[in-house]
Amino acid sequence: MTKGSAAVCALLAVLSGAFGAATPAQACAINPVHVLGDEERVDEPPPFMSEAIAALGEDFPGEAMLYREGMNYWLRTAESCGDGHAQGNIWPWASVTKQVIATLVMQEVERGRVALDALAVSYLPFPASPDAGSPTVRQLLRHQSGLRNPDDTPDDANGIPDFYSTGDHGVDWCLADRGEAVAEGWTYNNCDYIVLGALLEAVTGQPLAGLVNARFREAGLPQMQLPARRPRGVRHYAPDFPIDISRFGASGALLGSLHDMIAFDRALLDGRLLSGESRELMWDSDPQMGYMALGQWVYELPLDGCDTPTRIVERRGDIGAYEVRNFIVPERDIALAMVVHDADFSFGEPWDTGGMSHSVLSAAVCGARA
């Protein structure tokens, strides 16, 4: 299931108009050195790219893309069979979806239509509950809501909580039988963002998929979609996949390519999605809560090769054997996105100097310049 980052040191698809016509991905050759610029192709990779590729290792079972010095660099791609470069490979974004939803909520805060410390019931009707009131919008964003948790539903025959397969699900399920919101600590809960998705629909009067498209269009980003019950064209997605990705909704159902994830990161960095003030409010983290910000984790990290600790914005997620990592390095205008399909693979924790995430971040952020 999708999940958030642990405490540091204690711590839709881009369909490009062809979603329906896409075919299931096959096993294809890996090209570890393709470089993709906005308007040009670079044949000789810069030294920092070679260092990051080496940190990934030869057996990295997925794709990785780095944005640095104004260009996008494929560190590892799974080639589209017969179609050349794999820019359009579709992957589950899993809980990186929450980063998108948090951004949309902050846009509504900027527009004066949502207040972070207002009760969510101010915008979205909650069923009456004798034992619980309404969480605030901020508490939903920070997993302090007290809502029912899909991960607590009984496992089905495949060992999957049945919220994500064949059981009851959706916003009505999330809002029923809830407990009190908490002021300290947090409990990771996909219902928090499923409810935030419904709140956005109520405030804007648009279905969530249409809202994402509209806001991405305004920022010059590719169009996205939330998947149907059985999405097509997703890399490694099998017809008998036991999890209904669509049931994650606003908590984890977006699909897309890494190229588009990096485009989203760049739009955050250059102010196309949020003002600098709103973005920093979204990225303001609480060390007492494991460096949790709003929809992501933000912390300073010592990296090999950098003289001082580096501020990292992290969003991670997983669904089944899919695992995703999205890192933004604001002060250096760098973004790194990685995805794998391998239940046995471990990214390692960014603060673990022996782990792969730390090694790739060190090379990508602090590695030699061209």
PDB file of C-alpha atoms in Angstrom, residues 6-292:
ATOM      1  CA  ALA A   6       9.610   7.454   8.389  1.00  0.00           C
ATOM      2  CA  ALA A   7      11.038  10.067  10.758  1.00  0.00           C
ATOM      3  CA  VAL A   8      14.437  11.351   9.662  1.00  0.00           C
ATOM      4  CA  CYS A   9      17.247  10.179  11.930  1.00  0.00           C
ATOM      5  CA  ALA A  10      14.777   9.010  14.604  1.00  0.00           C
ATOM      6  CA  LEU A  11      12.415  10.342  11.354  1.00  0.00           C
ATOM      7  CA  LEU A  12      -2.181  10.405 -14.451  1.00  0.00           C
ATOM      8  CA  ALA A  13      -1.300   9.311 -16.157  1.00  0.00           C
ATOM      9  CA  VAL A  14       0.487  11.158 -18.809  1.00  0.00           C
ATOM     10  CA  LEU A  15      -1.541   9.769 -21.415  1.00  0.00           C
ATOM     11  CA  SER A  16      -0.684  12.322 -24.142  1.00  0.00           C
ATOM     12  CA  GLY A  17      -3.937  11.542 -25.894  1.00  0.00           C
ATOM     13  CA  ALA A  18      -3.035   7.879 -26.316  1.00  0.00           C
ATOM     14  CA  PHE A  19      -4.062   6.271 -23.041  1.00  0.00           C
ATOM     15  CA  GLY A  20      -6.721   4.101 -24.578  1.00  0.00           C
ATOM     16  CA  ALA A  21      -4.450   3.048 -27.405  1.00  0.00           C
ATOM     17  CA  ALA A  22      -1.444   2.139 -25.266  1.00  0.00           C
ATOM     18  CA  THR A  23      -0.403  -1.490 -25.038  1.00  0.00           C
ATOM     19  CA  PRO A  24       0.958  -3.330 -21.995  1.00  0.00           C
ATOM     20  CA  ALA A  25       4.690  -2.803 -21.688  1.00  0.00           C
ATOM     21  CA  GLN A  26       7.065  -5.637 -22.454  1.00  0.00           C
ATOM     22  CA  ALA A  27      10.540  -6.396 -21.176  1.00  0.00           C
ATOM     23  CA  CYS A  28      12.836  -4.173 -23.260  1.00  0.00           C
ATOM     24  CA  ALA A  29      16.455  -3.111 -23.290  1.00  0.00           C
ATOM     25  CA  ILE A  30      17.839  -0.700 -20.703  1.00  0.00           C
ATOM     26  CA  ASN A  31      19.567   2.451 -21.925  1.00  0.00           C
ATOM     27  CA  PRO A  32      21.509   3.932 -19.007  1.00  0.00           C
ATOM     28  CA  VAL A  33      22.897   7.083 -20.620  1.00  0.00           C
ATOM     29  CA  HIS A  34      20.133   8.750 -22.602  1.00  0.00           C
ATOM     30  CA  VAL A  35      20.057  12.507 -22.040  1.00  0.00           C
ATOM     31  CA  LEU A  36      16.965  14.556 -22.754  1.00  0.00           C
ATOM     32  CA  GLY A  37      17.106  18.339 -22.780  1.00  0.00           C
ATOM     33  CA  ASP A  38      14.177  20.660 -23.319  1.00  0.00           C
ATOM     34  CA  GLU A  39      15.204  21.453 -26.872  1.00  0.00           C
ATOM     35  CA  GLU A  40      18.407  19.573 -27.503  1.00  0.00           C
ATOM     36  CA  ARG A  41      19.983  16.197 -27.052  1.00  0.00           C
ATOM     37  CA  VAL A  42      23.378  15.835 -25.430  1.00  0.00           C
ATOM     38  CA  ASP A  43      25.448  12.876 -26.563  1.00  0.00           C
ATOM     39  CA  GLU A  44      28.234  13.119 -23.963  1.00  0.00           C
ATOM     40  CA  PRO A  45      26.893  12.748 -20.390  1.00  0.00           C
ATOM     41  CA  PRO A  46      28.349  15.180 -17.831  1.00  0.00           C
ATOM     42  CA  PRO A  47      30.439  13.713 -14.988  1.00  0.00           C
ATOM     43  CA  PHE A  48      27.745  14.064 -12.329  1.00  0.00           C
ATOM     44  CA  MET A  49      25.383  12.002 -14.474  1.00  0.00           C
ATOM     45  CA  SER A  50      27.938   9.196 -14.756  1.00  0.00           C
ATOM     46  CA  GLU A  51      28.387   9.285 -10.974  1.00  0.00           C
ATOM     47  CA  ALA A  52      24.628   9.045 -10.404  1.00  0.00           C
ATOM     48  CA  ILE A  53      24.329   6.151 -12.873  1.00  0.00           C
ATOM     49  CA  ALA A  54      27.111   4.321 -11.032  1.00  0.00           C
ATOM     50  CA  ALA A  55      25.312   4.906  -7.713  1.00  0.00           C
ATOM     51  CA  LEU A  56      22.142   3.336  -9.130  1.00  0.00           C
ATOM     52  CA  GLY A  57      24.036   0.158  -9.940  1.00  0.00           C
ATOM     53  CA  GLU A  58      23.746  -2.130 -12.927  1.00  0.00           C
ATOM     54  CA  ASP A  59      20.741  -4.032 -11.590  1.00  0.00           C
ATOM     55  CA  PHE A  60      18.417  -1.098 -10.868  1.00  0.00           C
ATOM     56  CA  PRO A  61      14.996  -2.545 -11.825  1.00  0.00           C
ATOM     57  CA  GLY A  62      13.224   0.553 -13.090  1.00  0.00           C
ATOM     58  CA  GLU A  63      13.686   4.101 -14.343  1.00  0.00           C
ATOM     59  CA  ALA A  64      15.388   7.182 -12.910  1.00  0.00           C
ATOM     60  CA  MET A  65      15.480  10.792 -14.116  1.00  0.00           C
ATOM     61  CA  LEU A  66      17.471  13.776 -12.891  1.00  0.00           C
ATOM     62  CA  TYR A  67      16.861  17.477 -13.520  1.00  0.00           C
ATOM     63  CA  ARG A  68      19.963  19.570 -12.986  1.00  0.00           C
ATOM     64  CA  GLU A  69      21.498  22.671 -14.563  1.00  0.00           C
ATOM     65  CA  GLY A  70      18.430  23.306 -16.691  1.00  0.00           C
ATOM     66  CA  MET A  71      18.263  19.876 -18.321  1.00  0.00           C
ATOM     67  CA  ASN A  72      16.578  16.523 -17.799  1.00  0.00           C
ATOM     68  CA  TYR A  73      18.880  13.505 -17.722  1.00  0.00           C
ATOM     69  CA  TRP A  74      17.691   9.925 -17.975  1.00  0.00           C
ATOM     70  CA  LEU A  75      19.886   7.975 -15.564  1.00  0.00           C
ATOM     71  CA  ARG A  76      18.115   4.756 -16.442  1.00  0.00           C
ATOM     72  CA  THR A  77      15.302   4.110 -18.878  1.00  0.00           C
ATOM     73  CA  ALA A  78      13.318   1.070 -19.892  1.00  0.00           C
ATOM     74  CA  GLU A  79      13.114   1.500 -23.641  1.00  0.00           C
ATOM     75  CA  SER A  80       9.689   1.442 -25.259  1.00  0.00           C
ATOM     76  CA  CYS A  81       9.770  -1.551 -27.602  1.00  0.00           C
ATOM     77  CA  GLY A  82      10.071  -0.281 -31.159  1.00  0.00           C
ATOM     78  CA  ASP A  83       9.321   3.311 -30.171  1.00  0.00           C
ATOM     79  CA  GLY A  84      12.797   4.587 -29.308  1.00  0.00           C
ATOM     80  CA  HIS A  85      13.005   6.576 -26.121  1.00  0.00           C
ATOM     81  CA  ALA A  86      10.871   5.675 -23.114  1.00  0.00           C
ATOM     82  CA  GLN A  87       9.610   9.181 -22.343  1.00  0.00           C
ATOM     83  CA  GLY A  88       6.015   7.930 -22.356  1.00  0.00           C
ATOM     84  CA  ASN A  89       6.384   4.872 -20.105  1.00  0.00           C
ATOM     85  CA  ILE A  90       3.507   4.941 -17.628  1.00  0.00           C
ATOM     86  CA  TRP A  91       3.993   4.016 -13.965  1.00  0.00           C
ATOM     87  CA  PRO A  92       1.805   4.307 -10.864  1.00  0.00           C
ATOM     88  CA  TRP A  93       2.730   7.497  -9.036  1.00  0.00           C
ATOM     89  CA  ALA A  94       1.348   5.975  -5.835  1.00  0.00           C
ATOM     90  CA  SER A  95       1.601   8.470  -2.953  1.00  0.00           C
ATOM     91  CA  VAL A  96       3.374  11.082  -5.049  1.00  0.00           C
ATOM     92  CA  THR A  97      -0.309  11.731  -5.845  1.00  0.00           C
ATOM     93  CA  LYS A  98      -0.554  13.240  -2.338  1.00  0.00           C
ATOM     94  CA  GLN A  99       2.083  15.813  -3.278  1.00  0.00           C
ATOM     95  CA  VAL A 100      -0.094  16.868  -6.207  1.00  0.00           C
ATOM     96  CA  ILE A 101      -3.232  17.028  -4.031  1.00  0.00           C
ATOM     97  CA  ALA A 102      -1.437  19.091  -1.368  1.00  0.00           C
ATOM     98  CA  THR A 103      -0.391  21.510  -4.122  1.00  0.00           C
ATOM     99  CA  LEU A 104      -3.999  21.838  -5.331  1.00  0.00           C
ATOM    100  CA  VAL A 105      -5.152  22.498  -1.752  1.00  0.00           C
ATOM    101  CA  MET A 106      -2.506  25.214  -1.385  1.00  0.00           C
ATOM    102  CA  GLN A 107      -3.723  26.775  -4.638  1.00  0.00           C
ATOM    103  CA  GLU A 108      -7.170  27.070  -3.049  1.00  0.00           C
ATOM    104  CA  VAL A 109      -5.569  28.597   0.046  1.00  0.00           C
ATOM    105  CA  GLU A 110      -3.865  31.158  -2.216  1.00  0.00           C
ATOM    106  CA  ARG A 111      -7.207  31.938  -3.863  1.00  0.00           C
ATOM    107  CA  GLY A 112      -8.839  32.498  -0.490  1.00  0.00           C
ATOM    108  CA  ARG A 113     -11.335  29.649  -0.866  1.00  0.00           C
ATOM    109  CA  VAL A 114      -9.790  27.325   1.734  1.00  0.00           C
ATOM    110  CA  ALA A 115      -8.171  28.043   5.110  1.00  0.00           C
ATOM    111  CA  LEU A 116      -5.720  25.501   6.485  1.00  0.00           C
ATOM    112  CA  ASP A 117      -7.038  25.738  10.045  1.00  0.00           C
ATOM    113  CA  ALA A 118     -10.718  25.771   9.115  1.00  0.00           C
ATOM    114  CA  LEU A 119     -12.776  22.678   9.876  1.00  0.00           C
ATOM    115  CA  ALA A 120     -13.071  20.419   6.841  1.00  0.00           C
ATOM    116  CA  VAL A 121     -16.823  20.211   7.480  1.00  0.00           C
ATOM    117  CA  SER A 122     -16.929  23.878   6.450  1.00  0.00           C
ATOM    118  CA  TYR A 123     -16.325  22.762   2.869  1.00  0.00           C
ATOM    119  CA  LEU A 124     -17.504  19.150   2.747  1.00  0.00           C
ATOM    120  CA  PRO A 125     -20.526  17.679   4.562  1.00  0.00           C
ATOM    121  CA  PHE A 126     -19.524  15.104   7.168  1.00  0.00           C
ATOM    122  CA  PRO A 127     -22.013  12.537   8.472  1.00  0.00           C
ATOM    123  CA  ALA A 128     -23.053  13.245  12.040  1.00  0.00           C
ATOM    124  CA  SER A 129     -20.937  11.399  14.599  1.00  0.00           C
ATOM    125  CA  PRO A 130     -21.625  11.425  18.347  1.00  0.00           C
ATOM    126  CA  ASP A 131     -18.005  10.619  19.135  1.00  0.00           C
ATOM    127  CA  ALA A 132     -16.013  12.852  16.777  1.00  0.00           C
ATOM    128  CA  GLY A 133     -15.950  16.301  15.281  1.00  0.00           C
ATOM    129  CA  SER A 134     -14.368  17.455  12.060  1.00  0.00           C
ATOM    130  CA  PRO A 135     -10.604  17.608  11.482  1.00  0.00           C
ATOM    131  CA  THR A 136      -9.122  20.779  10.039  1.00  0.00           C
ATOM    132  CA  VAL A 137      -7.737  20.921   6.517  1.00  0.00           C
ATOM    133  CA  ARG A 138      -4.221  21.063   7.969  1.00  0.00           C
ATOM    134  CA  GLN A 139      -4.886  17.946  10.058  1.00  0.00           C
ATOM    135  CA  LEU A 140      -5.988  16.076   6.941  1.00  0.00           C
ATOM    136  CA  LEU A 141      -2.817  17.153   5.127  1.00  0.00           C
ATOM    137  CA  ARG A 142      -0.662  16.019   8.076  1.00  0.00           C
ATOM    138  CA  HIS A 143      -2.422  12.714   8.834  1.00  0.00           C
ATOM    139  CA  GLN A 144      -3.910  13.821  12.131  1.00  0.00           C
ATOM    140  CA  SER A 145      -7.559  13.424  11.133  1.00  0.00           C
ATOM    141  CA  GLY A 146      -8.768  10.457  13.208  1.00  0.00           C
ATOM    142  CA  LEU A 147     -10.560   9.009  10.164  1.00  0.00           C
ATOM    143  CA  ARG A 148     -11.036   5.305   9.554  1.00  0.00           C
ATOM    144  CA  ASN A 149      -7.980   3.712   7.959  1.00  0.00           C
ATOM    145  CA  PRO A 150      -8.259   1.555   4.807  1.00  0.00           C
ATOM    146  CA  ASP A 151      -5.192  -0.420   5.874  1.00  0.00           C
ATOM    147  CA  ASP A 152      -7.206  -1.714   8.849  1.00  0.00           C
ATOM    148  CA  THR A 153      -9.827  -3.416   6.663  1.00  0.00           C
ATOM    149  CA  PRO A 154      -9.704  -7.241   6.549  1.00  0.00           C
ATOM    150  CA  ASP A 155      -7.240  -8.781   4.116  1.00  0.00           C
ATOM    151  CA  ASP A 156      -8.666 -10.500   1.051  1.00  0.00           C
ATOM    152  CA  ALA A 157      -7.437 -13.824  -0.324  1.00  0.00           C
ATOM    153  CA  ASN A 158      -4.348 -12.100  -1.758  1.00  0.00           C
ATOM    154  CA  GLY A 159      -3.435 -10.488   1.557  1.00  0.00           C
ATOM    155  CA  ILE A 160      -4.612  -7.050   0.358  1.00  0.00           C
ATOM    156  CA  PRO A 161      -6.834  -4.871   2.597  1.00  0.00           C
ATOM    157  CA  ASP A 162     -10.194  -5.245   0.884  1.00  0.00           C
ATOM    158  CA  PHE A 163     -10.704  -1.467   0.667  1.00  0.00           C
ATOM    159  CA  TYR A 164      -8.262  -1.700  -2.277  1.00  0.00           C
ATOM    160  CA  SER A 165      -9.776  -4.786  -3.907  1.00  0.00           C
ATOM    161  CA  THR A 166     -13.412  -5.868  -3.500  1.00  0.00           C
ATOM    162  CA  GLY A 167     -14.703  -4.347  -0.229  1.00  0.00           C
ATOM    163  CA  ASP A 168     -16.492  -1.104   0.565  1.00  0.00           C
ATOM    164  CA  HIS A 169     -14.434   1.971  -0.230  1.00  0.00           C
ATOM    165  CA  GLY A 170     -14.580   5.668  -1.075  1.00  0.00           C
ATOM    166  CA  VAL A 171     -15.144   8.931   0.732  1.00  0.00           C
ATOM    167  CA  ASP A 172     -18.359   7.814   2.457  1.00  0.00           C
ATOM    168  CA  TRP A 173     -16.524   4.851   3.964  1.00  0.00           C
ATOM    169  CA  CYS A 174     -13.719   7.160   5.113  1.00  0.00           C
ATOM    170  CA  LEU A 175     -16.072   9.581   6.860  1.00  0.00           C
ATOM    171  CA  ALA A 176     -18.103   6.969   8.741  1.00  0.00           C
ATOM    172  CA  ASP A 177     -17.210   5.801  12.273  1.00  0.00           C
ATOM    173  CA  ARG A 178     -14.344   8.247  12.607  1.00  0.00           C
ATOM    174  CA  GLY A 179     -12.490   9.156  15.767  1.00  0.00           C
ATOM    175  CA  GLU A 180     -11.312  12.489  17.089  1.00  0.00           C
ATOM    176  CA  ALA A 181      -8.582  14.405  15.295  1.00  0.00           C
ATOM    177  CA  VAL A 182      -5.281  14.476  17.177  1.00  0.00           C
ATOM    178  CA  ALA A 183      -3.170  17.529  17.992  1.00  0.00           C
ATOM    179  CA  GLU A 184       0.142  15.664  18.411  1.00  0.00           C
ATOM    180  CA  GLY A 185       1.677  12.837  16.448  1.00  0.00           C
ATOM    181  CA  TRP A 186       0.208  11.388  13.277  1.00  0.00           C
ATOM    182  CA  THR A 187      -1.055   8.160  11.737  1.00  0.00           C
ATOM    183  CA  TYR A 188      -0.535   7.584   8.018  1.00  0.00           C
ATOM    184  CA  ASN A 189      -3.957   7.190   6.435  1.00  0.00           C
ATOM    185  CA  ASN A 190      -4.987   7.217   2.777  1.00  0.00           C
ATOM    186  CA  CYS A 191      -8.484   8.341   3.757  1.00  0.00           C
ATOM    187  CA  ASP A 192      -7.063  11.762   4.661  1.00  0.00           C
ATOM    188  CA  TYR A 193      -6.298  12.472   1.007  1.00  0.00           C
ATOM    189  CA  ILE A 194      -9.369  10.725  -0.366  1.00  0.00           C
ATOM    190  CA  VAL A 195     -11.371  13.204   1.747  1.00  0.00           C
ATOM    191  CA  LEU A 196      -9.177  16.093   0.576  1.00  0.00           C
ATOM    192  CA  GLY A 197      -9.951  15.093  -3.010  1.00  0.00           C
ATOM    193  CA  ALA A 198     -13.674  15.291  -2.240  1.00  0.00           C
ATOM    194  CA  LEU A 199     -13.136  18.637  -0.498  1.00  0.00           C
ATOM    195  CA  LEU A 200     -11.418  20.013  -3.609  1.00  0.00           C
ATOM    196  CA  GLU A 201     -14.325  18.869  -5.748  1.00  0.00           C
ATOM    197  CA  ALA A 202     -16.787  20.560  -3.396  1.00  0.00           C
ATOM    198  CA  VAL A 203     -14.844  23.843  -3.298  1.00  0.00           C
ATOM    199  CA  THR A 204     -14.110  24.091  -7.035  1.00  0.00           C
ATOM    200  CA  GLY A 205     -17.215  22.415  -8.452  1.00  0.00           C
ATOM    201  CA  GLN A 206     -15.019  20.281 -10.707  1.00  0.00           C
ATOM    202  CA  PRO A 207     -14.368  16.531 -10.705  1.00  0.00           C
ATOM    203  CA  LEU A 208     -10.877  15.823  -9.428  1.00  0.00           C
ATOM    204  CA  ALA A 209      -9.486  14.576 -12.741  1.00  0.00           C
ATOM    205  CA  GLY A 210     -10.756  17.692 -14.505  1.00  0.00           C
ATOM    206  CA  LEU A 211      -9.320  19.934 -11.785  1.00  0.00           C
ATOM    207  CA  VAL A 212      -5.882  18.329 -12.080  1.00  0.00           C
ATOM    208  CA  ASN A 213      -6.012  18.779 -15.856  1.00  0.00           C
ATOM    209  CA  ALA A 214      -7.087  22.413 -15.599  1.00  0.00           C
ATOM    210  CA  ARG A 215      -4.386  23.379 -13.094  1.00  0.00           C
ATOM    211  CA  PHE A 216      -1.686  21.456 -14.954  1.00  0.00           C
ATOM    212  CA  ARG A 217      -2.761  23.108 -18.216  1.00  0.00           C
ATOM    213  CA  GLU A 218      -2.429  26.529 -16.573  1.00  0.00           C
ATOM    214  CA  ALA A 219       1.138  25.618 -15.557  1.00  0.00           C
ATOM    215  CA  GLY A 220       2.052  24.255 -18.983  1.00  0.00           C
ATOM    216  CA  LEU A 221       2.230  20.678 -17.689  1.00  0.00           C
ATOM    217  CA  PRO A 222       1.097  17.467 -19.429  1.00  0.00           C
ATOM    218  CA  GLN A 223      -2.481  16.348 -18.916  1.00  0.00           C
ATOM    219  CA  MET A 224      -3.127  13.661 -16.315  1.00  0.00           C
ATOM    220  CA  GLN A 225      -5.891  11.217 -15.527  1.00  0.00           C
ATOM    221  CA  LEU A 226      -6.987   9.085 -12.624  1.00  0.00           C
ATOM    222  CA  PRO A 227      -7.196   5.479 -13.837  1.00  0.00           C
ATOM    223  CA  ALA A 228     -10.177   3.318 -14.585  1.00  0.00           C
ATOM    224  CA  ARG A 229     -10.612  -0.023 -12.824  1.00  0.00           C
ATOM    225  CA  ARG A 230      -8.202  -1.745 -15.226  1.00  0.00           C
ATOM    226  CA  PRO A 231      -5.811   0.844 -16.677  1.00  0.00           C
ATOM    227  CA  ARG A 232      -3.956  -0.042 -19.848  1.00  0.00           C
ATOM    228  CA  GLY A 233      -0.424   0.805 -20.851  1.00  0.00           C
ATOM    229  CA  VAL A 234       1.081   0.747 -17.342  1.00  0.00           C
ATOM    230  CA  ARG A 235       4.523  -0.804 -17.306  1.00  0.00           C
ATOM    231  CA  HIS A 236       4.525  -4.272 -15.699  1.00  0.00           C
ATOM    232  CA  TYR A 237       0.784  -4.045 -14.996  1.00  0.00           C
ATOM    233  CA  ALA A 238      -0.832  -7.495 -15.394  1.00  0.00           C
ATOM    234  CA  PRO A 239      -4.549  -8.146 -16.030  1.00  0.00           C
ATOM    235  CA  ASP A 240      -4.718 -10.129 -12.790  1.00  0.00           C
ATOM    236  CA  PHE A 241      -3.169  -7.328 -10.676  1.00  0.00           C
ATOM    237  CA  PRO A 242      -4.864  -7.881  -7.288  1.00  0.00           C
ATOM    238  CA  ILE A 243      -5.125  -4.185  -6.321  1.00  0.00           C
ATOM    239  CA  ASP A 244      -7.661  -1.783  -7.816  1.00  0.00           C
ATOM    240  CA  ILE A 245      -5.468   1.301  -8.220  1.00  0.00           C
ATOM    241  CA  SER A 246      -8.512   3.482  -8.866  1.00  0.00           C
ATOM    242  CA  ARG A 247      -9.627   2.907  -5.254  1.00  0.00           C
ATOM    243  CA  PHE A 248      -6.667   4.935  -3.997  1.00  0.00           C
ATOM    244  CA  GLY A 249      -8.247   8.004  -5.592  1.00  0.00           C
ATOM    245  CA  ALA A 250      -6.684  11.254  -4.395  1.00  0.00           C
ATOM    246  CA  SER A 251      -4.374   9.338  -2.053  1.00  0.00           C
ATOM    247  CA  GLY A 252      -2.431   7.439  -4.707  1.00  0.00           C
ATOM    248  CA  ALA A 253      -4.153   6.757  -8.032  1.00  0.00           C
ATOM    249  CA  LEU A 254      -2.321   9.042 -10.463  1.00  0.00           C
ATOM    250  CA  LEU A 255      -0.371   7.352 -13.235  1.00  0.00           C
ATOM    251  CA  GLY A 256       2.304   8.931 -15.375  1.00  0.00           C
ATOM    252  CA  SER A 257       5.865   8.962 -16.624  1.00  0.00           C
ATOM    253  CA  LEU A 258       8.934  10.072 -14.720  1.00  0.00           C
ATOM    254  CA  HIS A 259       9.409  12.800 -17.311  1.00  0.00           C
ATOM    255  CA  ASP A 260       6.091  14.271 -16.207  1.00  0.00           C
ATOM    256  CA  MET A 261       6.909  13.877 -12.515  1.00  0.00           C
ATOM    257  CA  ILE A 262      10.058  15.913 -13.085  1.00  0.00           C
ATOM    258  CA  ALA A 263       7.972  18.465 -15.015  1.00  0.00           C
ATOM    259  CA  PHE A 264       5.723  18.782 -11.955  1.00  0.00           C
ATOM    260  CA  ASP A 265       8.778  19.254  -9.713  1.00  0.00           C
ATOM    261  CA  ARG A 266      10.152  21.943 -12.007  1.00  0.00           C
ATOM    262  CA  ALA A 267       6.811  23.771 -11.988  1.00  0.00           C
ATOM    263  CA  LEU A 268       6.945  23.826  -8.184  1.00  0.00           C
ATOM    264  CA  LEU A 269      10.516  25.103  -8.249  1.00  0.00           C
ATOM    265  CA  ASP A 270       9.905  27.924 -10.726  1.00  0.00           C
ATOM    266  CA  GLY A 271       6.613  29.164  -9.273  1.00  0.00           C
ATOM    267  CA  ARG A 272       4.195  28.048 -11.993  1.00  0.00           C
ATOM    268  CA  LEU A 273       2.030  26.082  -9.544  1.00  0.00           C
ATOM    269  CA  LEU A 274       2.384  28.085  -6.321  1.00  0.00           C
ATOM    270  CA  SER A 275       3.851  31.367  -5.203  1.00  0.00           C
ATOM    271  CA  GLY A 276       7.112  31.119  -3.301  1.00  0.00           C
ATOM    272  CA  GLU A 277       5.316  32.008  -0.079  1.00  0.00           C
ATOM    273  CA  SER A 278       2.653  29.314  -0.492  1.00  0.00           C
ATOM    274  CA  ARG A 279       5.218  26.736  -1.554  1.00  0.00           C
ATOM    275  CA  GLU A 280       7.338  27.411   1.521  1.00  0.00           C
ATOM    276  CA  LEU A 281       4.250  27.149   3.711  1.00  0.00           C
ATOM    277  CA  MET A 282       3.549  23.740   2.159  1.00  0.00           C
ATOM    278  CA  TRP A 283       7.185  22.748   2.730  1.00  0.00           C
ATOM    279  CA  ASP A 284       7.354  24.012   6.333  1.00  0.00           C
ATOM    280  CA  SER A 285       8.069  20.816   8.276  1.00  0.00           C
ATOM    281  CA  ASP A 286       7.845  19.877  11.943  1.00  0.00           C
ATOM    282  CA  PRO A 287      10.888  18.024  13.360  1.00  0.00           C
ATOM    283  CA  GLN A 288       8.693  16.763  16.224  1.00  0.00           C
ATOM    284  CA  MET A 289       6.544  14.986  13.645  1.00  0.00           C
ATOM    285  CA  GLY A 290       9.392  13.333  11.745  1.00  0.00           C
ATOM    286  CA  TYR A 291       9.902  16.399   9.553  1.00  0.00           C
ATOM    287  CA  MET A 292       6.406  16.157   8.131  1.00  0.00           C
TER     288      MET A 292
END
